[in-house]
XYZ file of N, CA and C in Angstrom:
84
model
N -6.585 -7.625 8.348
C -7.379 -8.775 7.885
C -8.710 -8.288 7.295
N -9.228 -7.230 7.876
C -10.502 -6.702 7.361
C -10.337 -6.240 5.913
N -9.216 -5.598 5.637
C -8.976 -5.118 4.277
C -8.885 -6.298 3.309
N -8.185 -7.338 3.738
C -8.038 -8.517 2.872
C -9.410 -9.093 2.548
N -10.267 -9.127 3.560
C -11.614 -9.665 3.360
C -12.338 -8.835 2.298
N -12.246 -7.546 2.425
C -12.929 -6.663 1.469
C -12.428 -6.944 0.050
N -11.115 -7.079 -0.087
C -10.549 -7.344 -1.418
C -11.021 -8.699 -1.935
N -11.078 -9.680 -1.024
C -11.506 -11.018 -1.434
C -12.917 -10.951 -2.017
N -13.781 -10.214 -1.334
C -15.164 -10.119 -1.809
C -15.234 -9.358 -3.130
N -14.322 -8.407 -3.286
C -14.335 -7.590 -4.507
C -13.836 -8.409 -5.697
N -12.800 -9.189 -5.465
C -12.217 -9.967 -6.568
C -12.948 -11.286 -6.793
N -13.584 -11.779 -5.731
C -14.298 -13.054 -5.841
C -15.746 -12.877 -5.397
N -16.554 -12.187 -6.199
C -17.960 -11.970 -5.858
C -18.755 -13.260 -5.989
N -19.918 -13.286 -5.380
C -20.752 -14.487 -5.432
C -21.269 -14.680 -6.854
N -21.614 -15.894 -7.209
C -22.114 -16.183 -8.565
C -23.244 -15.229 -8.947
N -24.112 -14.937 -7.980
C -25.232 -14.021 -8.259
C -24.704 -12.647 -8.632
N -23.749 -12.163 -7.853
C -23.179 -10.837 -8.128
C -22.468 -10.854 -9.481
N -21.738 -11.912 -9.749
C -20.998 -12.006 -11.013
C -21.982 -11.962 -12.182
N -23.077 -12.698 -12.062
C -24.077 -12.717 -13.133
C -24.667 -11.325 -13.304
N -24.921 -10.674 -12.181
C -25.494 -9.324 -12.231
C -24.521 -8.383 -12.923
N -23.257 -8.482 -12.567
C -22.233 -7.611 -13.166
C -22.166 -7.870 -14.665
N -22.127 -9.130 -15.046
C -22.034 -9.481 -16.465
C -23.243 -8.911 -17.206
N -24.401 -8.985 -16.566
C -25.628 -8.475 -17.188
C -25.512 -6.958 -17.363
N -25.051 -6.309 -16.311
C -24.938 -4.844 -16.354
C -23.974 -4.413 -17.455
N -22.875 -5.157 -17.587
C -21.867 -4.788 -18.593
C -22.223 -5.344 -19.969
N -23.208 -6.229 -20.013
C -23.630 -6.778 -21.295
C -22.658 -7.843 -21.780
N -21.974 -8.496 -20.844
C -21.015 -9.551 -21.223
C -21.633 -10.910 -20.920
N -22.781 -11.183 -21.531
C -23.480 -12.441 -21.222
C -22.589 -13.589 -21.665
């Protein structure tokens, strides 16, 4: 279950993280 949780967070990051990632990759 711990592994599933980790994957969930990786595939479904928080809106803040998603925005940060998009910014880092330049995919505004």
